[in-house]
C-alpha cells in the first residue's frame, strides 16, 4: 500500500481554485480541503462533504426550550397555587410568551454551539501550514493523494493557475 | 481583478482600526464625562431614594421607562438589517449590518439599565429572574413585566451570539494583519482558530442561517412584549390591541433613523465613502417611508377608535392628549410631524439622496420617537378615569442626567467598538464582490 502525501497550492483568484477542484474530482481524488476568505456557495457541488447537522441541533434546542420553559412556568406557579386575577395557577395562554422566548433562546444557543463545535473552533493559533493571505484575498487548497499521484496533482494545480505549490 | 477588489475591501476596513486621532479621543472623553455626571446623579438617587425624581402618583412611570422603551426600539433595526434582510438576500445590508448589529447590542445594554434604575431598590433586581431559591419564590410568569425580562434577556443573548458569529471570519482577517502583540493576542483568542477551511464555512453558514431564522421572529416578539407592558393594563391610551404592531413598526422606524444617524458621520470620519455608498442610505430612507406610513396609520387608527368606540373616557382622553394640556398637547403634534411628515419627504429623490438632509431628518425622527414614547407613557398616566387622580409630571435633574448617561454610554461603546473591531463586514462584502464578478463573467 502506498503512502499518502499532502500537496498544497495557493490561487490568486477563485476561478483557478474552481478549475482545479473540477479536475481533481475528474481524477477521482476525494480527499481535499479548500481555504477561502469568503463562503463560496457554488463550491458545494465540487466538495466531497456537504450538509451539516446544525439545523438538527437547533431544532432539538428549540424543542427543549419550548418544553423546559413550559415546565418552569408551570412548576413555579404550582409552588404557591394561588388564583391571581382570575387565572388558574397553570395558565397556558400567558405561558405561551415565555415558551416562545425559551424556544428561540435555546434554539439559538444550540445553533451557535453546534456551529462552533462542528467547525472545530476554539481559542488557538491557526496551524503552521496556514497562509494568512487565505483570510484576505487569496484561496488555498490542500490535497491528500497517493505518493505516485503527487506529480500529476502538482502539474494539474499548476495548470489551473496555482501561484505557489508545495508538498510533504 | 477579483483579487484586487478583495484587497481593496480589506485595506479600507483595516484602515479604520489605526491609531485614533486626538479629535476622536476628545469626543470619546466627552461621552465619558457625560457618563460620569450621570453616575454622580444616579448616586444621588441611590442614596436618597426615588423621591429625588419627578415620579409620583399618578405618573409612576416617567422618563426612565420612556428611555427603556426608546432604547429597546433603537435596538430593533440591527437585527432587522442583519437577520430579516439576510433571509431575503438583500444585498444592500452587506455594508451596514455589522454597525447595525453593534448598535443593537449597545442599545439593549443601555435599555437594560433603565428598569434597574427605575426599580429604586436596585440591589434586589435579581428577584425578577427565575432561579431556584430556598424561599420557593418565583416570578409570576403571567405578568407582562416578567415576559419583558425574559424577552429582553433572550434578545440580548441571541443578538450577541449572532453578532459574534458573524464577526469570526473578519476577526481572523484582522488577526492575520495585525502586528501589535496585545491586539494580535486578543484577535487570536476571539477568532477561535478560524482558517477559512471549507469545513468551517459549511457549518458556519448553516449556523448563521439558523440564527437568522430564529432571530427574525424574535425581533417581532420583543417589542410586542414591551408593548404588552402597557396594553395589558386598563389605562386609557394603553389598553388597545394595535399596540404590538404599532410598537414594532415604531421600533424599526427609530432603529433605522439611529443607523442613519450613526453611519453618516462614521462614513466621513473613517473615510469609508467607497464602501458605505449613498445607495445604502437611500434604501434605508425608502424603508423609513414604509415604517413612517405604518406609524402614521397607527396614530390614525388610535384617533378613529377613540371616536368610533363612543366611549366617553376614550374620547376625552384623546381630546386631552391633542388639545387639553399646554404642557403635553404640543408634544403630540410635534410627534406626528417628526415621525410621519418628516419621513414622507423621502418620497422626493433629491432629498433622500442628500446625506446631510438625511442625517438631519434621521435625528428629527429619533427625537420624534422619544416624544412618542413619552406621550404614550406619561400623558396616559397623567389623565386617568377619575379627575381627582389627574396629575402632571416633569422630569427632575437626576432623570435628565441619567438620560444623558445613557447617551454617553451608548456612544462611548459604539465609538470604542469602531476602533477595536471591523465595523464593516469584510467577508460579506468580498462574497458580494465575487458574485458580482461571476455575474459579469457569465454575461460576457
XYZ file of C-alpha atoms in Angstrom:
612
model
C 0.000 0.000 0.000
C 1.447 3.372 -1.000
C 1.867 6.285 1.456
C -0.419 9.281 1.443
C 1.088 12.716 0.878
C -0.278 16.240 1.093
C 0.028 18.824 -1.662
C -0.814 22.461 -1.048
C -1.376 25.277 -3.520
C -2.300 28.925 -3.470
C -4.509 30.719 -6.007
C -4.881 34.421 -6.578
C -8.417 34.045 -7.814
C -11.402 31.820 -7.327
C -11.528 30.678 -10.934
C -8.243 28.787 -10.589
C -9.443 27.081 -7.419
C -12.707 26.040 -9.047
C -10.891 24.766 -12.093
C -8.518 22.649 -10.021
C -11.390 21.216 -7.961
C -13.171 20.131 -11.133
C -10.037 18.422 -12.401
C -9.362 16.698 -9.071
C -12.911 15.415 -8.999
C -12.441 14.163 -12.558
C -9.288 12.345 -11.449
C -11.218 10.576 -8.723
C -9.372 12.244 -5.850
C -11.768 12.716 -2.965
C -9.658 13.989 -0.121
C -9.096 17.692 -0.480
C -9.852 20.801 1.519
C -10.161 24.413 0.375
C -9.312 27.636 2.200
C -11.128 30.833 1.271
C -11.696 34.314 2.688
C -15.418 34.050 1.873
C -18.193 31.498 1.921
C -18.493 30.208 -1.630
C -21.833 28.524 -2.029
C -21.353 27.263 -5.573
C -18.297 25.224 -4.474
C -20.640 22.877 -2.629
C -21.155 20.595 -5.647
C -17.389 20.226 -6.096
C -16.686 19.343 -2.483
C -16.687 15.814 -1.078
C -18.603 16.692 2.127
C -21.898 18.501 2.059
C -24.625 19.372 4.527
C -24.406 19.988 8.236
C -26.257 18.838 11.342
C -26.526 22.390 12.732
C -30.224 22.607 11.845
C -30.932 19.352 13.653
C -29.209 20.618 16.802
C -31.028 23.950 16.531
C -34.350 22.107 16.294
C -33.507 19.924 19.299
C -32.514 23.055 21.259
C -35.726 24.832 20.253
C -37.921 21.893 21.332
C -36.003 21.642 24.594
C -36.552 25.395 25.139
C -40.277 25.102 24.478
C -40.726 22.207 26.891
C -38.351 23.408 29.621
C -39.843 26.913 29.769
C -43.353 25.438 29.984
C -42.230 23.118 32.789
C -40.503 26.032 34.580
C -43.581 28.295 34.339
C -45.992 25.563 35.403
C -43.893 24.136 38.232
C -43.107 27.599 39.598
C -46.803 28.509 39.548
C -47.745 25.319 41.391
C -45.445 26.002 44.360
C -47.955 28.561 45.645
C -51.115 27.649 43.697
C -52.896 30.947 44.152
C -55.570 32.172 41.755
C -54.271 35.560 40.579
C -56.508 37.834 38.540
C -58.971 35.021 37.930
C -56.400 32.862 36.177
C -55.700 29.326 37.414
C -52.123 28.636 38.602
C -51.210 26.792 35.412
C -52.475 29.132 32.667
C -51.094 28.029 29.360
C -52.079 31.139 27.395
C -49.859 33.580 29.338
C -47.125 30.959 29.386
C -47.036 30.936 25.577
C -44.954 34.140 25.637
C -42.360 32.615 27.966
C -42.323 29.349 25.981
C -41.931 31.255 22.707
C -38.903 33.126 24.027
C -37.489 29.911 25.502
C -37.816 28.175 22.136
C -35.834 30.918 20.423
C -33.281 31.203 23.220
C -32.290 27.549 23.473
C -32.656 27.027 19.700
C -30.228 29.901 19.074
C -27.762 28.732 21.704
C -27.857 25.225 20.204
C -27.354 26.614 16.667
C -24.387 28.681 17.855
C -22.670 25.958 19.901
C -23.214 23.260 17.265
C -21.802 25.563 14.567
C -18.709 26.257 16.678
C -18.197 22.629 17.723
C -18.773 21.127 14.271
C -16.435 23.678 12.668
C -13.903 22.747 15.385
C -13.368 26.296 16.530
C -11.770 27.104 19.851
C -9.314 29.785 21.021
C -5.968 28.845 19.488
C -3.450 29.903 16.883
C -4.015 28.745 13.304
C -1.882 25.741 12.197
C 1.613 26.376 10.827
C 0.626 25.398 7.263
C -1.992 28.162 7.220
C -1.249 31.137 4.990
C -2.538 34.472 6.429
C -3.487 35.584 2.919
C -6.272 32.972 2.902
C -8.289 35.222 5.183
C -7.611 38.187 2.897
C -7.733 37.887 -0.852
C -6.270 34.521 -1.814
C -7.518 30.951 -1.948
C -5.846 27.732 -0.933
C -6.176 24.024 -1.488
C -4.774 21.028 0.333
C -4.944 17.693 -1.477
C -4.315 14.317 0.082
C -3.191 11.828 -2.562
C -1.063 8.756 -3.100
C 2.677 9.289 -3.447
C 2.636 8.215 -7.077
C -0.167 10.701 -7.879
C 1.747 13.641 -6.408
C 3.483 14.686 -9.594
C 0.286 14.610 -11.589
C -1.595 16.578 -8.931
C 1.132 19.239 -8.817
C 1.003 19.558 -12.581
C -2.764 19.804 -12.543
C -2.753 22.531 -9.900
C -0.105 24.473 -11.771
C -2.119 24.235 -14.978
C -5.137 25.652 -13.109
C -3.170 28.757 -12.173
C -1.669 27.955 -8.766
C 0.913 30.584 -7.843
C 2.581 28.711 -5.018
C 2.921 24.945 -4.765
C 4.389 22.857 -2.019
C 4.016 19.333 -0.738
C 5.132 16.958 2.017
C -9.355 41.610 -10.887
C -11.317 39.886 -8.097
C -8.179 39.663 -6.040
C -7.688 43.415 -6.276
C -11.307 44.056 -5.305
C -10.905 41.848 -2.214
C -7.652 43.573 -1.253
C -9.327 46.980 -1.576
C -12.065 45.959 0.847
C -9.518 44.702 3.374
C -7.353 47.806 3.050
C -10.233 50.187 3.591
C -11.765 48.374 6.544
C -8.478 47.520 8.247
C -7.501 51.169 7.785
C -10.274 52.145 10.216
C -8.514 50.255 13.037
C -5.474 52.529 13.058
C -4.327 54.785 15.878
C -7.184 57.093 16.977
C -6.843 60.811 16.321
C -6.855 63.464 19.052
C -10.260 64.666 17.901
C -11.615 61.134 18.248
C -10.192 60.857 21.768
C -11.713 64.217 22.713
C -15.152 63.124 21.553
C -14.729 59.845 23.444
C -13.707 61.818 26.529
C -16.806 63.998 26.192
C -19.035 60.922 26.269
C -17.065 59.554 29.231
C -17.685 62.860 31.041
C -21.406 62.611 30.282
C -21.350 59.129 31.782
C -19.540 60.363 34.875
C -22.089 63.109 35.518
C -24.868 60.538 35.051
C -23.232 58.194 37.554
C -22.996 61.016 40.113
C -26.663 61.882 39.538
C -27.607 58.229 39.927
C -25.531 58.030 43.125
C -27.710 60.846 44.444
C -30.848 58.817 43.648
C -29.310 55.644 45.103
C -28.551 57.400 48.376
C -31.743 59.420 48.770
C -34.334 57.235 47.057
C -36.854 57.708 44.265
C -38.151 60.921 45.850
C -35.436 62.848 44.008
C -37.180 62.055 40.708
C -40.366 63.655 39.467
C -42.180 60.313 39.745
C -45.254 60.309 41.914
C -48.889 59.233 41.844
C -50.470 59.122 39.256
C -47.391 59.264 36.982
C -45.205 56.489 38.395
C -43.581 55.676 35.038
C -41.692 58.618 33.581
C -38.520 59.339 31.683
C -36.779 56.129 32.796
C -39.395 53.866 31.257
C -39.590 56.193 28.234
C -35.845 55.731 27.775
C -36.148 51.967 28.211
C -38.807 51.642 25.509
C -36.967 54.038 23.198
C -33.587 52.290 23.514
C -35.180 48.867 23.021
C -36.774 50.293 19.879
C -33.394 51.573 18.697
C -32.061 48.039 19.130
C -34.571 46.676 16.645
C -33.267 47.684 13.278
C -29.916 45.974 13.882
C -31.480 42.550 13.904
C -33.887 43.583 11.162
C -30.981 44.520 8.901
C -28.791 41.568 9.857
C -31.383 38.778 10.137
C -34.520 39.618 8.165
C -32.735 41.248 5.228
C -30.254 38.341 5.242
C -33.088 35.849 4.837
C -34.428 37.940 1.938
C -30.903 38.038 0.424
C -30.980 41.836 0.308
C -27.565 42.928 -0.912
C -27.528 46.477 0.445
C -27.436 45.146 4.008
C -23.886 43.857 3.499
C -22.129 47.167 4.001
C -24.056 48.211 7.094
C -25.083 45.115 9.021
C -22.074 44.977 11.387
C -22.517 48.562 12.586
C -26.263 47.992 12.936
C -25.681 44.819 14.971
C -23.198 46.607 17.242
C -25.767 49.344 17.676
C -28.310 46.688 18.690
C -26.032 45.211 21.338
C -25.138 48.570 22.873
C -28.736 49.806 22.717
C -30.012 46.704 24.570
C -27.272 47.113 27.172
C -28.303 50.739 27.642
C -32.014 49.916 27.674
C -31.495 47.102 30.177
C -30.178 49.575 32.747
C -33.386 51.590 32.919
C -35.715 49.031 34.538
C -32.960 48.593 37.154
C -32.595 52.360 37.656
C -36.392 52.631 37.837
C -36.627 49.843 40.425
C -35.410 52.115 43.182
C -34.108 49.234 45.266
C -31.692 48.123 42.580
C -29.865 45.732 44.909
C -32.784 43.275 44.708
C -33.033 43.286 40.910
C -32.332 39.544 40.819
C -35.800 38.913 42.241
C -37.024 39.432 38.667
C -35.034 36.443 37.444
C -36.316 32.888 37.616
C -33.839 30.997 39.766
C -34.255 28.221 42.357
C -34.210 29.683 45.864
C -34.802 28.405 49.376
C -37.958 30.512 49.801
C -39.534 28.909 46.711
C -40.379 32.368 45.455
C -40.604 32.544 41.667
C -41.601 35.459 39.482
C -45.172 35.466 38.227
C -44.938 34.139 34.668
C -48.405 35.521 33.909
C -47.136 39.069 34.368
C -46.155 41.104 31.277
C -43.258 42.547 33.283
C -41.760 39.060 33.660
C -42.426 38.361 29.954
C -40.447 41.526 29.323
C -37.472 40.326 31.386
C -37.475 37.000 29.517
C -37.907 38.652 26.082
C -35.258 41.350 26.535
C -32.729 38.899 28.028
C -33.359 36.491 25.140
C -32.979 39.320 22.649
C -29.667 40.373 24.161
C -28.219 36.848 24.221
C -29.372 35.953 20.688
C -28.208 39.299 19.249
C -24.820 38.872 20.915
C -24.380 35.327 19.534
C -25.445 36.455 16.071
C -23.132 39.454 16.201
C -20.135 37.429 17.378
C -20.697 34.554 14.969
C -20.910 36.961 12.042
C -17.648 38.593 13.063
C -15.452 35.457 13.376
C -14.124 35.376 9.754
C -13.371 39.107 9.932
C -11.608 38.702 13.267
C -9.348 36.173 11.548
C -8.583 38.737 8.824
C -7.712 41.331 11.465
C -5.622 38.745 13.372
C -3.645 37.961 10.205
C -2.972 41.643 9.516
C -2.169 42.933 12.989
C 1.403 43.418 14.143
C 0.669 44.838 17.589
C 1.247 41.972 20.061
C -1.578 42.664 22.511
C -4.143 43.260 19.807
C -2.996 40.182 17.943
C -3.470 38.055 21.063
C -6.973 39.462 21.510
C -7.967 38.740 17.895
C -6.358 35.271 18.014
C -8.456 34.474 21.045
C -11.656 35.802 19.512
C -11.107 34.353 16.020
C -11.158 30.825 17.521
C -8.508 29.479 15.175
C -10.504 30.359 12.055
C -8.660 29.396 8.862
C -11.433 29.657 6.273
C -11.472 25.906 5.605
C -14.465 24.771 3.582
C -15.451 22.574 6.532
C -15.593 25.677 8.747
C -17.532 27.745 6.224
C -20.034 24.890 5.751
C -21.047 24.679 9.414
C -20.632 28.410 9.927
C -23.073 29.242 7.101
C -25.696 26.818 8.457
C -25.282 28.162 11.967
C -25.575 31.766 10.764
C -28.680 30.949 8.731
C -30.293 29.112 11.670
C -29.584 32.069 13.961
C -31.017 34.497 11.374
C -34.157 32.356 11.086
C -34.561 32.285 14.870
C -33.760 35.985 15.343
C -36.437 37.075 12.850
C -39.497 36.088 14.955
C -37.606 37.386 17.974
C -37.482 40.925 16.532
C -41.250 40.873 16.164
C -41.839 39.374 19.602
C -39.611 41.589 21.718
C -41.256 44.911 21.063
C -44.674 43.224 21.065
C -43.899 42.037 24.591
C -42.691 45.536 25.535
C -45.982 46.944 24.189
C -47.919 44.456 26.348
C -46.373 46.024 29.442
C -48.824 48.776 28.607
C -51.592 47.131 26.598
C -52.352 44.506 29.287
C -53.393 47.202 31.737
C -56.675 49.156 31.681
C -55.179 52.639 31.317
C -56.683 54.815 28.541
C -54.171 55.238 25.735
C -52.552 51.905 26.600
C -55.299 49.280 26.513
C -55.528 48.655 22.791
C -54.939 45.675 20.510
C -52.965 47.660 17.922
C -50.110 48.220 20.361
C -47.933 45.272 19.327
C -47.656 46.049 15.570
C -47.662 49.787 16.369
C -44.663 49.370 18.689
C -42.793 47.032 16.340
C -43.171 49.455 13.411
C -42.156 52.371 15.646
C -39.134 50.443 16.895
C -37.908 49.685 13.390
C -38.626 53.317 12.409
C -36.477 54.699 15.223
C -33.829 51.993 14.751
C -33.372 52.838 11.089
C -33.134 56.516 11.995
C -30.391 55.700 14.515
C -28.450 53.593 11.972
C -28.508 56.567 9.599
C -27.551 58.926 12.447
C -24.529 56.769 13.290
C -23.367 55.754 9.839
C -23.355 59.086 8.004
C -20.790 60.673 10.374
C -18.924 57.348 10.622
C -18.593 57.196 6.842
C -16.943 60.601 6.875
C -14.765 60.106 9.986
C -13.428 56.687 8.974
C -13.219 57.601 5.273
C -15.491 54.774 4.187
C -17.104 56.636 1.290
C -16.214 53.885 -1.182
C -17.798 51.163 0.947
C -20.775 52.911 2.553
C -22.318 54.045 -0.689
C -25.180 56.594 -0.806
C -27.322 53.821 -2.286
C -27.436 52.055 1.123
C -28.742 55.185 2.801
C -31.312 55.679 0.081
C -32.606 52.143 0.676
C -32.880 52.825 4.410
C -34.742 56.069 3.663
C -37.178 54.125 1.479
C -37.708 51.623 4.285
C -38.364 54.545 6.624
C -41.149 55.742 4.332
C -42.833 52.373 4.898
C -42.332 52.371 8.675
C -43.360 56.052 8.826
C -46.587 55.210 6.992
C -47.316 52.343 9.416
C -46.661 54.636 12.384
C -48.894 57.325 10.814
C -51.608 54.744 10.181
C -51.371 53.668 13.848
C -51.844 57.277 15.002
C -54.873 57.491 12.709
C -56.355 54.224 13.965
C -55.963 55.333 17.600
C -57.832 58.527 16.784
C -60.533 56.713 14.826
C -61.034 54.090 17.532
C -61.414 56.644 20.282
C -64.169 58.332 18.258
C -65.828 55.165 16.907
C -65.836 53.386 20.292
C -68.288 56.003 21.596
C -66.558 55.511 24.939
C -66.543 58.817 26.809
C -63.249 58.009 28.538
C -61.534 57.196 25.231
C -62.857 60.359 23.600
C -61.986 62.675 26.466
C -58.530 61.140 26.695
C -57.814 61.695 23.029
C -59.051 65.288 23.312
C -56.813 65.805 26.342
C -53.791 64.355 24.557
C -54.320 66.524 21.463
C -55.713 69.774 22.896
C -56.158 69.544 26.662
C -52.764 70.391 28.125
C -50.398 73.266 27.487
C -47.519 71.053 28.557
C -48.333 67.807 26.741
C -50.514 68.648 23.704
C -47.769 70.388 21.673
C -45.708 67.197 22.096
C -48.491 65.193 20.452
C -48.427 67.377 17.331
C -44.631 67.576 17.261
C -44.581 63.768 17.444
C -46.848 63.445 14.393
C -44.826 65.978 12.446
C -41.445 64.416 13.227
C -42.423 60.751 12.877
C -44.774 60.948 9.913
C -44.348 64.202 7.997
C -40.531 64.293 8.065
C -40.001 60.752 6.647
C -42.582 61.446 3.923
C -40.175 63.996 2.477
C -38.079 60.957 1.465
C -40.530 60.468 -1.399
C -38.510 63.229 -3.087
C -35.428 61.545 -4.563
C -33.352 64.691 -4.303
C -33.908 64.807 -0.549
C -33.403 61.133 0.239
C -30.146 61.047 -1.700
C -28.819 64.131 0.084
C -26.861 62.711 3.039
C -26.856 65.945 5.026
C -30.620 66.196 4.778
C -30.974 62.510 5.594
C -28.871 62.915 8.741
C -30.944 65.880 9.969
C -34.197 64.061 9.174
C -32.981 60.907 10.998
C -32.097 62.926 14.114
C -35.543 64.535 13.992
C -37.195 61.106 13.759
C -35.138 59.937 16.748
C -36.411 62.913 18.746
C -39.929 62.290 17.479
C -39.867 58.651 18.529
C -38.639 59.557 22.012
C -41.518 62.049 22.281
C -43.916 59.320 21.124
C -42.816 57.036 23.970
C -43.159 59.946 26.416
C -46.652 60.808 25.144
C -47.787 57.184 25.402
C -46.370 56.575 28.875
C -46.623 59.854 30.755
C -49.676 61.503 29.212
C -51.751 58.319 29.534
C -50.903 58.001 33.220
C -51.496 61.653 33.993
C -55.140 61.584 32.853
C -56.938 58.582 34.276
C -60.669 57.887 34.689
C -61.129 59.990 37.819
C -60.496 63.747 37.647
C -59.453 63.587 41.302
C -56.481 61.382 40.362
C -55.219 63.525 37.492
C -51.741 64.956 37.847
C -48.733 66.223 35.934
C -45.161 65.070 35.703
C -41.911 66.802 34.828
C -38.512 65.106 34.973
C -36.069 66.404 37.622
C -32.349 66.962 37.083
C -31.447 63.415 38.232
C -33.604 61.931 35.476
C -32.184 64.343 32.909
C -28.571 63.466 33.782
C -29.250 59.749 33.978
C -30.764 60.060 30.493
C -27.586 61.884 29.459
C -25.622 58.969 30.922
C -27.437 56.566 28.594
C -26.394 58.588 25.546
C -22.851 58.852 26.863
C -22.673 55.103 27.440
C -24.145 54.183 24.049
C -21.905 56.467 22.006
C -18.837 55.637 24.117
C -19.325 51.923 23.488
C -20.042 52.424 19.797
C -17.041 54.676 19.220
C -14.769 52.258 21.108
C -16.114 49.390 19.017
C -15.365 51.004 15.653
C -11.729 51.479 16.635
C -11.250 47.983 18.057
C -13.220 45.777 15.676
C -14.036 45.827 11.951
C -17.256 47.838 11.725
C -17.841 46.736 8.121
C -18.387 43.023 7.389
C -15.421 42.318 5.117
C -16.210 38.692 4.296
C -19.751 39.524 3.205
C -18.626 42.414 1.036
C -15.970 40.161 -0.510
C -18.559 37.492 -1.197
C -20.722 40.099 -2.891
C -17.762 41.309 -4.972
C -17.046 37.727 -6.104
C -20.680 37.112 -7.001
C -20.849 40.346 -8.987
C -17.648 39.409 -10.780
C -19.051 35.980 -11.636
C -22.283 37.513 -12.926
C -20.287 39.820 -15.217
C -18.148 36.911 -16.470
C -21.233 34.775 -17.143
C -22.817 37.620 -19.121
C -19.629 38.093 -21.145
